[in-house]
Amino acid sequence: MTKIAVIVGSTRQHRRGRQVAEWVYEYGRTHSPVEVDFDLIDLADYSLPVLDEPYPAAWGIYQNDHTRRWAESIAAYDGYVFVIAEYNHGVPGALKNAIDYLYDEWTNKSAGFVSYGADGGVRAVEQMRTISAELGLADVREQVVLSTFTDFDYTESDLAHPATAGDFAPEARHVDDLSATLHSVVVWAEAMASVRVSISV
Ligand SMILES: Cc1cc2nc3c(=O)[nH]c(=O)nc-3n(C[C@H](O)[C@H](O)[C@H](O)COP(=O)(O)O)c2cc1C
């Protein structure tokens, strides 16, 4: 069984990330071969403080229960789909913090990106590709780029209170990009499983 985690990469109140991640998860769950398992992982459920481990994550010596719980969750997967917003032209701090907690758990797995933002979140994804290189996380070329202007519906009430998220209503064309992204994440996850075996012997 190949296991893929869809990770909600933002934690703030009224975030849009959860709705986007549910769309990704539902598509993956219903359109993937039976031997592929999709889960949804929400950073907000882990309440990770700003990194407080005394040793670098690459040493794998975890002192805190919150780190062990997070590590156990992430270690269980062969690939990840990061659902990420762009914050100030970069990766949201909560996601970077959660990534930095771990090391081996990410290494020699696959990664794909679904981004969103006023400008589609593409600058955050470019940062994620640089971060992925350091983690040994194999990032796939295909990606989904969503706009907070055209891929969400807003009611009069939303517009009166712009802090609210609106309703996620992706344009139909994004489904092809999602399908291609998930397909590559799964194929690369399967390939990276044999890389992990080769490296461990
Ligand atoms: C702190 C912060 C910084 C942001 N910076 C950018 C930005 O640089 N570029 C952009 O396109 N959108 C930016 N946005 C808009 C977000 O991409 C958009 O609000 C998105 O919904 C945020 O993700 P979230 O709702 O899951 O938190 C920013 C939003 C926040 C909260």
Coordinates of N, CA and C in Angstrom, one line a residue, residues 2-86:
T2 N 0.7 2.1 -0.9 CA 1.4 3.4 -1.0 C 0.5 4.5 -0.2
K3 N 1.1 5.1 0.7 CA 0.4 6.1 1.6 C 0.8 7.5 1.3
I4 N -0.2 8.3 1.0 CA 0.0 9.7 0.7 C -0.7 10.6 1.7
A5 N 0.0 11.6 2.2 CA -0.7 12.6 3.2 C -0.9 13.9 2.5
V6 N -2.1 14.4 2.6 CA -2.4 15.8 2.1 C -2.2 16.6 3.4
I7 N -1.3 17.6 3.3 CA -1.0 18.4 4.6 C -1.6 19.8 4.4
V8 N -2.4 20.2 5.4 CA -2.9 21.5 5.4 C -1.8 22.4 6.0
G9 N -1.3 23.3 5.2 CA -0.1 24.1 5.6 C -0.3 25.4 6.3
S10 N -1.5 25.7 6.7 CA -1.8 27.0 7.4 C -2.7 26.7 8.6
T11 N -2.6 27.5 9.6 CA -3.3 27.2 10.9 C -4.2 28.3 11.4
R12 N -4.2 29.5 10.7 CA -4.9 30.6 11.3 C -6.4 30.5 11.3
Q13 N -7.1 31.2 12.1 CA -8.5 31.3 12.1 C -9.0 31.8 10.7
H14 N -10.0 31.3 10.2 CA -10.6 31.7 8.9 C -9.7 31.3 7.7
R15 N -8.7 30.4 7.9 CA -7.8 30.1 6.8 C -8.6 29.4 5.7
R16 N -8.1 29.6 4.5 CA -8.7 28.9 3.3 C -8.1 27.5 3.1
G17 N -7.0 27.2 3.7 CA -6.2 26.0 3.4 C -7.0 24.7 3.7
R18 N -7.8 24.7 4.7 CA -8.6 23.5 5.0 C -9.5 23.1 3.9
Q19 N -10.2 24.1 3.3 CA -11.2 23.8 2.2 C -10.4 23.2 1.0
V20 N -9.3 23.9 0.7 CA -8.5 23.4 -0.4 C -8.0 22.0 -0.2
A21 N -7.5 21.7 1.0 CA -7.0 20.4 1.3 C -8.0 19.3 1.2
E22 N -9.3 19.7 1.7 CA -10.3 18.7 1.6 C -10.7 18.3 0.1
W23 N -10.6 19.3 -0.7 CA -10.8 19.1 -2.2 C -9.7 18.1 -2.7
V24 N -8.5 18.4 -2.3 CA -7.4 17.5 -2.8 C -7.5 16.1 -2.3
Y25 N -7.8 16.0 -1.0 CA -8.0 14.7 -0.3 C -9.1 13.9 -1.0
E26 N -10.3 14.6 -1.2 CA -11.4 13.9 -1.7 C -11.1 13.4 -3.1
Y27 N -10.4 14.2 -3.9 CA -10.1 13.8 -5.3 C -9.2 12.6 -5.2
G28 N -8.1 12.7 -4.4 CA -7.2 11.6 -4.3 C -7.8 10.3 -3.8
R29 N -8.7 10.4 -2.8 CA -9.3 9.3 -2.2 C -10.2 8.6 -3.3
T30 N -10.9 9.3 -4.1 CA -11.9 8.7 -5.0 C -11.3 8.5 -6.4
H31 N -10.1 8.9 -6.7 CA -9.6 8.8 -8.1 C -8.3 8.0 -8.2
S32 N -7.9 7.4 -7.1 CA -6.6 6.7 -7.1 C -6.8 5.2 -7.1
P33 N -5.8 4.5 -7.5 CA -5.9 3.0 -7.5 C -6.1 2.5 -6.1
V34 N -6.7 1.3 -5.9 CA -7.1 0.8 -4.6 C -5.8 0.6 -3.7
E35 N -4.7 0.4 -4.3 CA -3.5 0.2 -3.5 C -2.8 1.5 -3.0
V36 N -3.5 2.6 -3.3 CA -3.0 3.9 -2.8 C -4.0 4.5 -1.8
D37 N -3.4 4.9 -0.6 CA -4.2 5.4 0.5 C -4.0 6.8 0.7
F38 N -5.0 7.7 0.8 CA -4.8 9.1 1.0 C -5.3 9.4 2.4
D39 N -4.6 10.3 3.2 CA -5.0 10.8 4.4 C -4.9 12.3 4.4
L40 N -5.7 13.0 5.3 CA -5.6 14.4 5.5 C -4.9 14.7 6.8
I41 N -3.9 15.5 6.8 CA -3.2 15.9 8.0 C -3.2 17.4 8.1
D42 N -3.8 17.8 9.3 CA -4.0 19.2 9.5 C -3.0 19.7 10.6
L43 N -2.1 20.6 10.2 CA -1.1 21.2 11.1 C -1.8 21.7 12.4
A44 N -3.0 22.2 12.2 CA -3.7 22.8 13.4 C -4.0 21.8 14.5
D45 N -4.0 20.5 14.1 CA -4.3 19.4 15.1 C -3.1 19.1 15.9
Y46 N -1.9 19.6 15.5 CA -0.7 19.2 16.2 C -0.2 20.3 17.2
S47 N -0.7 21.5 17.1 CA -0.3 22.6 18.0 C 1.2 22.6 18.3
L48 N 2.0 22.6 17.3 CA 3.4 22.6 17.5 C 3.9 24.0 17.9
P49 N 4.6 24.1 19.0 CA 5.2 25.4 19.4 C 6.3 25.7 18.4
V50 N 6.8 27.0 18.5 CA 8.0 27.3 17.7 C 9.1 26.3 18.1
L51 N 9.8 25.8 17.1 CA 10.7 24.7 17.3 C 11.5 24.8 18.6
D52 N 11.3 23.8 19.5 CA 11.9 23.8 20.8 C 12.7 22.6 21.1
E53 N 13.1 21.8 20.1 CA 13.9 20.6 20.3 C 15.4 21.0 20.5
P54 N 16.1 20.4 21.5 CA 17.5 20.8 21.7 C 18.4 20.4 20.6
Y55 N 18.1 19.3 19.9 CA 19.0 18.7 18.9 C 18.5 19.0 17.5
P56 N 19.4 19.1 16.6 CA 19.0 19.2 15.2 C 18.1 18.0 14.8
A57 N 17.1 18.2 14.0 CA 16.2 17.1 13.6 C 16.9 16.0 12.9
A58 N 18.0 16.3 12.2 CA 18.7 15.2 11.4 C 19.3 14.2 12.4
W59 N 19.5 14.5 13.7 CA 20.0 13.6 14.6 C 18.9 12.6 15.0
G60 N 17.6 12.9 14.9 CA 16.5 12.0 15.2 C 16.4 11.7 16.7
I61 N 16.9 12.6 17.5 CA 16.7 12.5 19.0 C 15.6 13.5 19.5
Y62 N 14.4 13.0 19.6 CA 13.3 13.9 19.9 C 13.0 13.8 21.4
Q63 N 12.9 15.0 22.0 CA 12.7 15.1 23.5 C 11.3 15.3 23.9
N64 N 10.5 15.9 23.0 CA 9.2 16.3 23.3 C 8.1 15.4 22.8
D65 N 7.0 15.3 23.6 CA 5.9 14.4 23.1 C 5.3 15.0 21.8
H66 N 5.2 16.3 21.7 CA 4.6 16.9 20.5 C 5.4 16.6 19.3
T67 N 6.7 16.5 19.4 CA 7.6 16.1 18.3 C 7.4 14.7 17.9
R68 N 7.4 13.8 18.9 CA 7.2 12.4 18.7 C 5.9 12.1 18.0
R69 N 4.9 12.8 18.4 CA 3.6 12.6 17.8 C 3.6 13.0 16.3
W70 N 4.2 14.1 16.1 CA 4.3 14.7 14.7 C 5.2 13.8 13.8
A71 N 6.3 13.3 14.4 CA 7.2 12.4 13.7 C 6.5 11.1 13.3
E72 N 5.8 10.6 14.3 CA 5.1 9.3 14.0 C 4.1 9.4 12.9
S73 N 3.4 10.5 12.8 CA 2.4 10.7 11.8 C 3.1 10.8 10.4
I74 N 4.1 11.7 10.3 CA 4.8 11.9 9.0 C 5.5 10.7 8.5
A75 N 6.1 10.0 9.5 CA 6.9 8.8 9.1 C 6.1 7.7 8.4
A76 N 4.8 7.8 8.6 CA 3.9 6.7 8.1 C 3.7 6.8 6.6
Y77 N 4.1 7.9 5.9 CA 3.7 8.1 4.5 C 4.9 8.0 3.6
D78 N 4.5 7.7 2.3 CA 5.5 7.6 1.2 C 5.6 8.8 0.4
G79 N 4.6 9.7 0.5 CA 4.6 10.9 -0.3 C 3.6 11.9 0.4
Y80 N 3.8 13.2 0.0 CA 3.0 14.3 0.6 C 2.5 15.2 -0.5
V81 N 1.3 15.7 -0.3 CA 0.8 16.9 -1.1 C 0.7 18.0 -0.1
F82 N 1.5 19.0 -0.3 CA 1.5 20.2 0.6 C 0.5 21.2 0.0
V83 N -0.5 21.6 0.8 CA -1.4 22.6 0.4 C -1.0 23.9 1.1
I84 N -0.5 24.8 0.3 CA 0.2 25.9 0.9 C -0.2 27.3 0.3
A85 N -0.4 28.2 1.2 CA -0.6 29.6 0.9 C 0.7 30.3 0.7
E86 N 0.6 31.5 0.2 CA 1.8 32.4 0.1 C 1.6 33.4 1.2

